[in-house]
Coordinates of C-alpha atoms and ligand atoms in Angstrom, one line a residue:
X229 CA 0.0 0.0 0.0
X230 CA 1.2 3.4 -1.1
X231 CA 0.2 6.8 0.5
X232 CA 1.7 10.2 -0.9
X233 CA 2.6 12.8 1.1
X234 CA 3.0 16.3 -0.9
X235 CA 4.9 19.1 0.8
X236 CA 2.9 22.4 -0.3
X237 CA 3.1 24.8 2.6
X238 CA 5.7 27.0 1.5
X239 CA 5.6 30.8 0.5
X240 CA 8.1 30.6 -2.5
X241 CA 9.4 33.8 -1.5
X242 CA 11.5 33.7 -4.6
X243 CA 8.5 33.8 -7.1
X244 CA 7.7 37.4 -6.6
X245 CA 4.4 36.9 -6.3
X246 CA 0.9 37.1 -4.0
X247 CA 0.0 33.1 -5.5
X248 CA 1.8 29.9 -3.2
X249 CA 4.2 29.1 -5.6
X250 CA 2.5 25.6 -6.4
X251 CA -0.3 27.5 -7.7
X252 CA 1.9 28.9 -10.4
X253 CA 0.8 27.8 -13.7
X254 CA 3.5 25.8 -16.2
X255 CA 1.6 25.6 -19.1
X256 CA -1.5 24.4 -19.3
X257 CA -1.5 23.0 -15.0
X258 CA -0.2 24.3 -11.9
X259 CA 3.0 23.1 -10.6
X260 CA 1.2 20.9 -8.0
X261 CA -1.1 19.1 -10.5
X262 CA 1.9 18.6 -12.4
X263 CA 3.8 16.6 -9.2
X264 CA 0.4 14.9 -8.8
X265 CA 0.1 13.7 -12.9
X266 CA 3.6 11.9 -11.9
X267 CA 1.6 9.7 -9.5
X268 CA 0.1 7.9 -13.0
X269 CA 0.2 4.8 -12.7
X270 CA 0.9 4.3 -8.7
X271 CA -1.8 2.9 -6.7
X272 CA -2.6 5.3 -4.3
X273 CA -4.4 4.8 -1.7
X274 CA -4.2 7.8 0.5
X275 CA -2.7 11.3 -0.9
X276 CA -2.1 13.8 1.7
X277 CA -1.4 17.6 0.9
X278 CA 0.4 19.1 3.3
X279 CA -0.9 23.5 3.3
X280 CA 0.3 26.3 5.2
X281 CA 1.0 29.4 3.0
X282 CA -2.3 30.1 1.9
X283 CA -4.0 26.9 3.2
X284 CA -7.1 27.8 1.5
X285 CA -6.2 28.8 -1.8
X286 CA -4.5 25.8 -2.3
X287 CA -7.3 23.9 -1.1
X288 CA -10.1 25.1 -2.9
X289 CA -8.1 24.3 -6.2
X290 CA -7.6 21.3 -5.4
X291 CA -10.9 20.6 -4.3
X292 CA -11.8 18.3 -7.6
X293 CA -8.7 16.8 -7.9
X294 CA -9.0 12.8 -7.7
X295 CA -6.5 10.1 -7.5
X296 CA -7.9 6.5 -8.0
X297 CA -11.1 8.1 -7.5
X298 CA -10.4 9.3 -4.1
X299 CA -10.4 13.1 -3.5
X300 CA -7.3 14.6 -1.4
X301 CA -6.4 15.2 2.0
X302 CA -5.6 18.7 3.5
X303 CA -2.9 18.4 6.4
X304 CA -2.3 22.2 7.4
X305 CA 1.3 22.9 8.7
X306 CA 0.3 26.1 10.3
X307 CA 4.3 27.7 11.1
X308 CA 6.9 26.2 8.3
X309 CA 9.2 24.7 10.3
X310 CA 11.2 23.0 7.7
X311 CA 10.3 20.1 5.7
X312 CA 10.6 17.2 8.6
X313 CA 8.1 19.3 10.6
X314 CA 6.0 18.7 7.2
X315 CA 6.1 15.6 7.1
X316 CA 5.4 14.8 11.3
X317 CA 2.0 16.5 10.3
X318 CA 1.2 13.1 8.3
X319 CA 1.8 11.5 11.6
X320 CA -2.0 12.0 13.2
X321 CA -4.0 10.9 9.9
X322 CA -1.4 8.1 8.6
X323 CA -1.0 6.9 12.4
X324 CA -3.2 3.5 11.4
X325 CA -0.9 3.1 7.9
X326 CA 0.6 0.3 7.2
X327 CA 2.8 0.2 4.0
X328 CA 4.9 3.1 2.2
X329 CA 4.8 6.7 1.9
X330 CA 5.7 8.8 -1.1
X331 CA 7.1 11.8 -0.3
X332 CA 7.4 14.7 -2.8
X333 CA 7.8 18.0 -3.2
X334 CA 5.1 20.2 -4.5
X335 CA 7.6 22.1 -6.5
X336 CA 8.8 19.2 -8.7
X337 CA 6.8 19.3 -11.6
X338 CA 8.7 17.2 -14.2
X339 CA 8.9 13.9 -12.6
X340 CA 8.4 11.2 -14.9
X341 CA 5.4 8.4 -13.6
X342 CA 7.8 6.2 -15.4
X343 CA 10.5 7.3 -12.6
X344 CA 8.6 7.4 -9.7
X345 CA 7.4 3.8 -10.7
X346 CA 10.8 2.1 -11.0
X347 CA 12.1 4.2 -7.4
X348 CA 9.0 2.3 -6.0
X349 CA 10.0 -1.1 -7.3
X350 CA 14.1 -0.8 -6.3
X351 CA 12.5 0.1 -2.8
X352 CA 10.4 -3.3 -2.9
X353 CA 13.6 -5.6 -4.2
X354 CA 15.9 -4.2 -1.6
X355 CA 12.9 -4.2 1.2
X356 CA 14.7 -0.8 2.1
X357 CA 13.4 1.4 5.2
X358 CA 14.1 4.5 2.7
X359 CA 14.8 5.0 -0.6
X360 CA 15.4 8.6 -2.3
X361 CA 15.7 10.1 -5.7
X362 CA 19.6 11.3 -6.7
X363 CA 20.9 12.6 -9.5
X364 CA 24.9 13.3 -9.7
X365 CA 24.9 17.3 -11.2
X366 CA 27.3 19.4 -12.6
X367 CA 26.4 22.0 -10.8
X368 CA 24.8 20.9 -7.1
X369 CA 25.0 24.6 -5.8
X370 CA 22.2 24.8 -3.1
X371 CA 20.9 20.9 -2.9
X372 CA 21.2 18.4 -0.2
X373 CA 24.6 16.3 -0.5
X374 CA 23.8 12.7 -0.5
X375 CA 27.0 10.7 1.0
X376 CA 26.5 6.7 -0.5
X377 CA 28.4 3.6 0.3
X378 CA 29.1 3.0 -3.3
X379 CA 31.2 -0.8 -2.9
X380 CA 27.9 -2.8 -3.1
X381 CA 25.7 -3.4 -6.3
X382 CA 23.3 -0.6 -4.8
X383 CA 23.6 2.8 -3.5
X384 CA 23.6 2.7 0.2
X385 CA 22.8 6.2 1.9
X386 CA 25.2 7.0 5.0
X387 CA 23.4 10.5 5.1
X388 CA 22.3 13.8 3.5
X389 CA 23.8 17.1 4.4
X390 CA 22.0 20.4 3.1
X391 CA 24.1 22.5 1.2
X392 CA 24.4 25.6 3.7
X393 CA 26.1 22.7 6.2
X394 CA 28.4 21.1 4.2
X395 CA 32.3 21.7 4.6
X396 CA 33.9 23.1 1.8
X397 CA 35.2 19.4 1.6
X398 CA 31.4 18.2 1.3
X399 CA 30.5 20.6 -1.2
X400 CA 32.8 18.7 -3.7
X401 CA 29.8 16.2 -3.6
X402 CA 27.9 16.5 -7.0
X403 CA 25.2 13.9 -6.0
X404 CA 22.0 15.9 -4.6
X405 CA 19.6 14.9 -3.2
X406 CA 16.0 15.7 -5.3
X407 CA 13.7 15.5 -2.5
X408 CA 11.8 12.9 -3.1
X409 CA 11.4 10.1 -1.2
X410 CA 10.0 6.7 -0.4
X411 CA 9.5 5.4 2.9
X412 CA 8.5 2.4 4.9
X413 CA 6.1 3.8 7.4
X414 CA 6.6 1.8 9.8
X415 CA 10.2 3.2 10.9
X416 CA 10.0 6.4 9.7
X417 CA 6.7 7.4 11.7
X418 CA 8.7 5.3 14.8
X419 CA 11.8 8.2 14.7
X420 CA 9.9 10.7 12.6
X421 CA 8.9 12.7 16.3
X422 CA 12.6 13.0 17.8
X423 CA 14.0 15.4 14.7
X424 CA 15.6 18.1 16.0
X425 CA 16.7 21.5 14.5
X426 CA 20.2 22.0 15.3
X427 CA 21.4 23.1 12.4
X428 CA 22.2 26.3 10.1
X429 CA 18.2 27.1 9.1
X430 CA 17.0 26.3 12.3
X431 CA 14.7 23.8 10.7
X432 CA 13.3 20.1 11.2
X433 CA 15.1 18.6 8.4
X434 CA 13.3 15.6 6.5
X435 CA 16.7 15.2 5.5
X436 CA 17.8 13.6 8.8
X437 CA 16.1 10.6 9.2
X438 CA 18.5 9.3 6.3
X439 CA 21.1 8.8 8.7
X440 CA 18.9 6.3 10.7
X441 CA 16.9 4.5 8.7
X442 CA 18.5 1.3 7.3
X443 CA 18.5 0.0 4.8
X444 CA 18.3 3.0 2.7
X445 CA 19.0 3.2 -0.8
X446 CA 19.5 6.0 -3.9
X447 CA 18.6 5.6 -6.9
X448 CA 20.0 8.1 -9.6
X449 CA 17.4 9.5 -12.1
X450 CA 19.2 9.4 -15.9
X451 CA 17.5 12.6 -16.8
X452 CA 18.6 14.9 -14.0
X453 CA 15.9 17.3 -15.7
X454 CA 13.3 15.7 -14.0
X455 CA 14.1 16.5 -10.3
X456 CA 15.1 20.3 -11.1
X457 CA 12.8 22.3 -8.2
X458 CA 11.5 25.5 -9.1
X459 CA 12.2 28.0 -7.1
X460 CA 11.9 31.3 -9.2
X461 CA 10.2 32.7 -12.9
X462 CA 13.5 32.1 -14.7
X463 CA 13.3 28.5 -13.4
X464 CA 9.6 28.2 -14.2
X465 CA 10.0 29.3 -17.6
X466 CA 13.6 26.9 -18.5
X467 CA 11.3 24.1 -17.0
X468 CA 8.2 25.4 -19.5
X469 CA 10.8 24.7 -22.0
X470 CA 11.7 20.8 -20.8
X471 CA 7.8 20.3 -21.3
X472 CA 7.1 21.4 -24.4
X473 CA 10.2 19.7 -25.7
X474 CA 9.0 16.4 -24.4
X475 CA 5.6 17.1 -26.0
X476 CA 6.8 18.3 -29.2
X477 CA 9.3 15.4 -29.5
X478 CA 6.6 12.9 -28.7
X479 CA 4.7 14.2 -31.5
X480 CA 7.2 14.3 -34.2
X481 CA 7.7 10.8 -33.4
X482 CA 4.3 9.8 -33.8
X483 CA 5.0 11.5 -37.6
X484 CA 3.6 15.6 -36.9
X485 CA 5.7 18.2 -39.1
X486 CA 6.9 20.8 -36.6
X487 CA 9.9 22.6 -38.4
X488 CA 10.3 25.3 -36.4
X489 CA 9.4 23.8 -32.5
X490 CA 10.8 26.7 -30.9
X491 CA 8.0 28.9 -32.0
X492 CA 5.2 26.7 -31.3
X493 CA 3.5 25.8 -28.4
X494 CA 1.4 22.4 -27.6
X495 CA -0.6 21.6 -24.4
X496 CA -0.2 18.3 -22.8
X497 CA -3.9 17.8 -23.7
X498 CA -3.7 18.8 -27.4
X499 CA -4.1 14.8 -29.6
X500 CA -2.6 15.3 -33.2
X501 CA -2.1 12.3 -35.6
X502 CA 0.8 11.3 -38.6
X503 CA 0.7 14.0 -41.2
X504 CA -0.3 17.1 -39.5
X505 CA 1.8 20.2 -40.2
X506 CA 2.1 22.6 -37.5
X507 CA 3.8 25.9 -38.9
X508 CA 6.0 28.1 -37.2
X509 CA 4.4 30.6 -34.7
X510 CA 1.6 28.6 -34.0
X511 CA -0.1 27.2 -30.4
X512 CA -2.2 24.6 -29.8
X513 CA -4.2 25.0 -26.2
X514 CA -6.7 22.8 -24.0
X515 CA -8.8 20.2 -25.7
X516 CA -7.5 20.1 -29.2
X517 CA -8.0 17.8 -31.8
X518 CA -6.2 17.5 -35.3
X519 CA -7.0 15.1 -38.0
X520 CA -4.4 13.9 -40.7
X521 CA -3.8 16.2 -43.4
X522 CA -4.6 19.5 -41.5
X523 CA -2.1 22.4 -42.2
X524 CA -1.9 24.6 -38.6
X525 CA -0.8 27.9 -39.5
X526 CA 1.7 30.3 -39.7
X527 CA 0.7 32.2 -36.5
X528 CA -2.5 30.7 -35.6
X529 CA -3.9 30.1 -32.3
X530 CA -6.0 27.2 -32.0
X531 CA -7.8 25.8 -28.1
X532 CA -10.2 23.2 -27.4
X533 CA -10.9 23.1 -31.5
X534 CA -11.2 20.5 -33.5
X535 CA -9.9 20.5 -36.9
X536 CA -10.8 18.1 -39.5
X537 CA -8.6 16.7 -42.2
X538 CA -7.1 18.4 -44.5
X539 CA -8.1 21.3 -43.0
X540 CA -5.9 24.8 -43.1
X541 CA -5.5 27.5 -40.4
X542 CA -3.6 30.2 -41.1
X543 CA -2.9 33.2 -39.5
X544 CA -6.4 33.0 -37.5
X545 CA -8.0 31.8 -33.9
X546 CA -9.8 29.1 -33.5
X547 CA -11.7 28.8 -29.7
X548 CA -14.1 26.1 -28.6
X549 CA -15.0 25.3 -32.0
X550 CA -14.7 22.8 -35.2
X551 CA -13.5 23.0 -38.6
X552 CA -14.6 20.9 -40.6
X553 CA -12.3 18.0 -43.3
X554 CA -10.9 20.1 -46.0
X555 CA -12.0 23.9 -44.6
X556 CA -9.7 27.1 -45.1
X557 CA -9.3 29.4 -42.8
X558 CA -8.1 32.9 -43.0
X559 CA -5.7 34.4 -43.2
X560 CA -7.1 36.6 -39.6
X561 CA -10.0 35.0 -39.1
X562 CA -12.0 34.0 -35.6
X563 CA -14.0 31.0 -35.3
X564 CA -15.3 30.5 -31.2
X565 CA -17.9 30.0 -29.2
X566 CA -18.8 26.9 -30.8
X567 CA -18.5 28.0 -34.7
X568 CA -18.9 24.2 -36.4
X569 CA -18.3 24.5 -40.7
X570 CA -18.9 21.5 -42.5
X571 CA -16.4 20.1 -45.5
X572 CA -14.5 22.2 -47.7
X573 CA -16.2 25.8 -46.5
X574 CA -13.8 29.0 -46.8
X575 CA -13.9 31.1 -43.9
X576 CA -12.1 34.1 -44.9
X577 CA -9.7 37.9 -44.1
X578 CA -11.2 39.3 -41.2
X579 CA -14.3 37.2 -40.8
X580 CA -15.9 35.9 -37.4
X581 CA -18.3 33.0 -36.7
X582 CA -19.6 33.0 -32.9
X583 CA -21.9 30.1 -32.4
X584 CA -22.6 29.5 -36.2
X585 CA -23.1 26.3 -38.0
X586 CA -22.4 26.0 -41.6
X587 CA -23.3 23.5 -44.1
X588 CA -20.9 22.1 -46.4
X589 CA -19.0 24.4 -49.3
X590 CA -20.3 27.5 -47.8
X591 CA -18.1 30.4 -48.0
X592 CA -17.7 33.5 -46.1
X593 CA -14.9 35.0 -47.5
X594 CA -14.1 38.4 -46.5
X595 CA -15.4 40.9 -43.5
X596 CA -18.4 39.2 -42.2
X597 CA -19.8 38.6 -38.5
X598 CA -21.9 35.8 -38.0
X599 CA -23.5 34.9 -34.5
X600 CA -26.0 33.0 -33.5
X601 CA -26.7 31.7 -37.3
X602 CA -27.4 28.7 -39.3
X603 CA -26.4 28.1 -42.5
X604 CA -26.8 25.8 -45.7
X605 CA -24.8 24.0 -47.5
X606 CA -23.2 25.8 -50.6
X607 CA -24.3 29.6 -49.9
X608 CA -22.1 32.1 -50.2
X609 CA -22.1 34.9 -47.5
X610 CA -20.5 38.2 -49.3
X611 CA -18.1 40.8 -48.0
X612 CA -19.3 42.6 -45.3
X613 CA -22.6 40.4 -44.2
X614 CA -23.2 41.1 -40.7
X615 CA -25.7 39.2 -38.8
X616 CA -27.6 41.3 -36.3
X617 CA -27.8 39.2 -33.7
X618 CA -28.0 41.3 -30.5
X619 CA -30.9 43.8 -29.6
X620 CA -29.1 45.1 -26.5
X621 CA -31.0 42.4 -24.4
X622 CA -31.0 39.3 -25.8
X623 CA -29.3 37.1 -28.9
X624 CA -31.6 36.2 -31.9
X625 CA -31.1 33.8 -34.4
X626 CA -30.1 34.3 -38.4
X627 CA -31.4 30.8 -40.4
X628 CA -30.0 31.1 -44.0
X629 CA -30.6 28.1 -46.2
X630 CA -28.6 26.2 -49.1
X631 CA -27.6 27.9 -52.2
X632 CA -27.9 31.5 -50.8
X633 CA -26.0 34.2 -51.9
X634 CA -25.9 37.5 -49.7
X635 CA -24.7 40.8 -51.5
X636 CA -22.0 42.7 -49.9
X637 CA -22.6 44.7 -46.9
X638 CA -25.7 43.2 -45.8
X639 CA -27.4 43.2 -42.7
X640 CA -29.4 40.3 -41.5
X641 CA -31.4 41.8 -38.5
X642 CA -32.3 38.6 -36.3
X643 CA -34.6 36.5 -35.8
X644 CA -34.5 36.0 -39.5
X645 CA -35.2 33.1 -41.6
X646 CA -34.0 33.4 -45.4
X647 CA -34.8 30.0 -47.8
X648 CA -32.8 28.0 -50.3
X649 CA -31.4 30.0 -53.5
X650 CA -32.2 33.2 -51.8
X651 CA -30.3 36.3 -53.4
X652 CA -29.9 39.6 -51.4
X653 CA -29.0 42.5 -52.9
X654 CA -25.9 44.4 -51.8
X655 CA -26.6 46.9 -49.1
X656 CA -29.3 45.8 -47.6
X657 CA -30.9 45.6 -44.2
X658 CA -33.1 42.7 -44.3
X659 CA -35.5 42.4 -41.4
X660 CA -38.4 40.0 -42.8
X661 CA -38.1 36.6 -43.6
X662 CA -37.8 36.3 -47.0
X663 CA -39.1 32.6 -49.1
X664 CA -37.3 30.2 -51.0
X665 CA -35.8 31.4 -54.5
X666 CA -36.9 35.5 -54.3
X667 CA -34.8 38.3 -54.9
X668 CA -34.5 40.8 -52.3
X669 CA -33.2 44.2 -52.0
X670 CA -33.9 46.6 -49.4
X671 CA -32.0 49.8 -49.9
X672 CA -32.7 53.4 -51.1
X673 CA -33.2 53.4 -55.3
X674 CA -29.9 55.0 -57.1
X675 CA -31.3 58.5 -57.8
X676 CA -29.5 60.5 -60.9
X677 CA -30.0 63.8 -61.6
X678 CA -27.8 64.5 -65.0
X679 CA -25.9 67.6 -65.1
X680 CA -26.7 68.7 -61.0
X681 CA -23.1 70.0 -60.4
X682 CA -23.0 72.4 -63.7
X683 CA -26.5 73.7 -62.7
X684 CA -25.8 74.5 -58.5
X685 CA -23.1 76.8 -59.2
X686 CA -22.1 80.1 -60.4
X687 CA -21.3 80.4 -64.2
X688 CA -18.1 82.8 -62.8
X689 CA -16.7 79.1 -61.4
X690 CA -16.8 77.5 -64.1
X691 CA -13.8 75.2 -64.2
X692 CA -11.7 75.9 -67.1
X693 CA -10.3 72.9 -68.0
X694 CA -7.0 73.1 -67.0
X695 CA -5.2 72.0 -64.2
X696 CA -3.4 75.3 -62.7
Ligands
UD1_328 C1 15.1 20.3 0.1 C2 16.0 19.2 0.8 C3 17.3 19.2 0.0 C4 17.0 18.9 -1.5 C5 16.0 19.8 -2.0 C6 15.5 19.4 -3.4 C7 15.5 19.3 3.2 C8 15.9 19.8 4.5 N1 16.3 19.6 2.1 O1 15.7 21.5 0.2 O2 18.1 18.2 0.5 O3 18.2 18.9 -2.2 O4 14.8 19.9 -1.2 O5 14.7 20.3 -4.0 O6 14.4 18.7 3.1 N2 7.9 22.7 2.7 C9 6.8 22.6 3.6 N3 6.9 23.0 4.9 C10 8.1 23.5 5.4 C11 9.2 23.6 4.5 C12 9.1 23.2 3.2 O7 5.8 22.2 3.1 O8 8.1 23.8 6.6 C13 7.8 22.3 1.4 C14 8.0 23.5 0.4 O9 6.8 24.1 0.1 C15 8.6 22.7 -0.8 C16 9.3 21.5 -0.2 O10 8.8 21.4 1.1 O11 7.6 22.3 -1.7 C17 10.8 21.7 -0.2 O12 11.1 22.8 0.7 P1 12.3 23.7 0.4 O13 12.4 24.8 1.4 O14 12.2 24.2 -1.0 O15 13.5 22.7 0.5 P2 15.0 22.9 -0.1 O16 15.7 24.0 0.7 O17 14.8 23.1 -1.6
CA329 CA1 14.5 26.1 -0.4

């Protein structure tokens, strides 16, 4: 049995910033659901949350948050006393635990499931009273030294000394410790109380319960990526970067064009297929869905959509709505609120579709604003159509048919209904239903009075012909 214990009380003084620092977002999750996503796979049966630093922020966004179907618990360490004070506040709900605790970080959001899963397993074969993440660093500058036995086949801890008390001697140490941990309950919950905090920080170190548990093993991480902490923005962002790398990767493997990946953005979310070409400047949010054959912009900005195949997007947004198999659009358009096109529409410069359904092969090419409207297959909505949709109250609907043709700068004032093979005339306000196959034009008549400008002035004006 496996129960996880997340530390999440501290303030992250180093963000800069009124949030808890496991509240900060990295991409499309907070840090903390992140360190919770690399629980996949574990069977959990208790996951405990230790709060402190805004208890009830953290709380109430966590509030849906399931693992194995079981919500979280809130443990709130009220004073930060350091991360072995943390960790004694398990000690009341886990005191009729049997089995292992987890113990992470709330701050370490790339963790691999596929890491935490093997660390779990070496701490089965080697029946070990503790067993900790390690990763040997180039740079160990402000981590926990981990001091190993290294003669046997398996790394066996002697103990971990944080960086501000290590000996100069010490410091040579490049293997860190990453703060993540996996513990037999049974001993650590027996010494767990006596910690003291006799040391530079003046804190109960989690750390030193690695001196007397035994056996206690490391296990070194091959991606030392995995375990970075983030303490600060410039971390948050370099870690942003390790993210969308592994997404991106994964999706060129799976046989997704991206030729420029530093310019484009995916969300963990976002399901793409062989075939789709994602063009430089382009990012792909929430929900997303991309069939084979789709062409994803330059510059386009595409969330919770789905795009059909062969579809292209360029240069446009694309929110909470679909596109349907073989469907252009833009350059600059914006499809959302749940815009659906059918096949093979062209949705064109500077046109918006709120809430809009059209049929198959129906074009609205240039300038146009439709909400709240249906629309045929194979009409043609013309430059400047706007659908009047709003009366300052409420939302009306526009019904167009199939084979309707609107002239340029019309205005549907809705609720309106026009038929099949409908033509409107350019310019005009149209505020009746109008039937099947009938012409309509409703604007003023071209009036022509021949020779006006000659009459209404002076004969001393007359131009002369010349230019001066
Ligand atoms: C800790 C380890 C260090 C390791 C490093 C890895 C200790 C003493 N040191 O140091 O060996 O190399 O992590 O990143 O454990 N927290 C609480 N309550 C507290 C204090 C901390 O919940 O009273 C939480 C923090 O919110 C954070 C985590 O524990 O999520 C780690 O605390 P932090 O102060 O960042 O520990 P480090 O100094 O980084
Ligand atoms: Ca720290």
């Amino acid at each position: 049995m496996v129960a996880v214990a997340i530390l999440a009380a501290g303030k992250g003084t180093r963000m800069k910033s009124d949030l808890p620092k496991v509240l900060h977002s990295l991409g499309s999750k907070t840090l903390v659901e992140r360190v919770l996503d690399s629980l996949d796979g574990i069977n959990v049966e208790r996951c405990l949350v230790v709060v402190g630093h805004q208890a009830d922020l953290v709380r109430s966004r966590l509030a849906d948050v399931t693992i194995n179907g079981k919500s979280l618990e809130f443990v709130e360490q009220t004073e930060q006393l350091g991360t072995g004070h943390a960790v004694q506040q398990v000690l009341e709900p886990l005191k009729d635990f049997e089995g292992d605790l987890l113990v992470l970080n709330g701050d370490v959001p790339l963790l691999r499931p596929s890491t935490l899963q093997s660390m779990l397993s070496s701490h089965r074969d080697a029946a070990s009273a503790a067993t900790l993440l390690t990763a040997q660093l180039s740079d160990p500058t402000g981590y926990g030294r981990v001091f190993c036995d290294e003669s046997g086949d398996q790394l066996a801890v002697q103990e971990i000394i944080e960086h501000r008390d290590c000996s100069p001697e010490q410091r040579n140490n490049n293997r860190i410790n990453a703060g993540i941990y996996c513990f037999r309950w049974a001993d650590l919950s027996a010494i767990l109380p006596n910690l003291s905090n006799d040391n530079d920080q003046q804190e109960y170190y989690l750390t030193d319960v690695l001196a007397q548990l035994r056996p206690a093993i490391a296990v070194d991480v091959e991606d030392p990526q995995e375990i970075w902490g983030i303490n600060d923005r410039v971390q948050l962002s370099a870690a942003y970067q390790v993210l969308q790398q592994r997404i991106k990767e994964k999706w060129m493997r799976v046989g997704v064009t991206i030729l420029d990946p530093a310019s484009v953005t995916i969300d963990d979310a976002v399901e793409l297929v062989a075939d789709v070409v994602i063009e430089p400047q382009t990012h792909l949010r929430g929900a997303t869905k991309i069939a084979a054959g789709a062409i994803i912009g330059p510059g386009s900005t595409v969330e919770n959509a789905v795009i059909g195949a062969d579809a292209k997007v360029l240069h446009s947004v694309v929110m909470d709505s679909e596109v349907g198999p073989s469907t252009r659009v833009g350059p600059f358009a914006h499809l959302r609120g749940n815009a659906v096109t059918g096949e093979g529409c062209r949705i064109g410069n500077f046109v918006e579709l709120k809430k809009t359904t059209l049929g198959d092969r129906t074009n609205v090419s240039h300038l146009s604003y439709l909400g709240d409207a249906t629309v045929g297959n194979r009409s043609n909505i013309g430059a400047g159509t706007i659908t009047a949709n709003y009366d300052g109250v409420n939302k009306h609907k526009t019904v167009i048919g199939d084979r309707t043709k609107t002239g340029s700068n019309s205005v549907l004032v809705a609720p309106i209904t026009l038929g099949d093979d409908v033509t409107v005339g350019a310019g005009s306000t149209i505020t009746k239903n109008v039937q099947d196959d009938a012409l309509v034009v409703a604007r003023s008549r071209q009036m022509i009075k021949p020779g006006w400008r000659l009459k209404s002035r002076p004969s001393t004006e007359k131009p002369s012909g010349k230019s001066q």
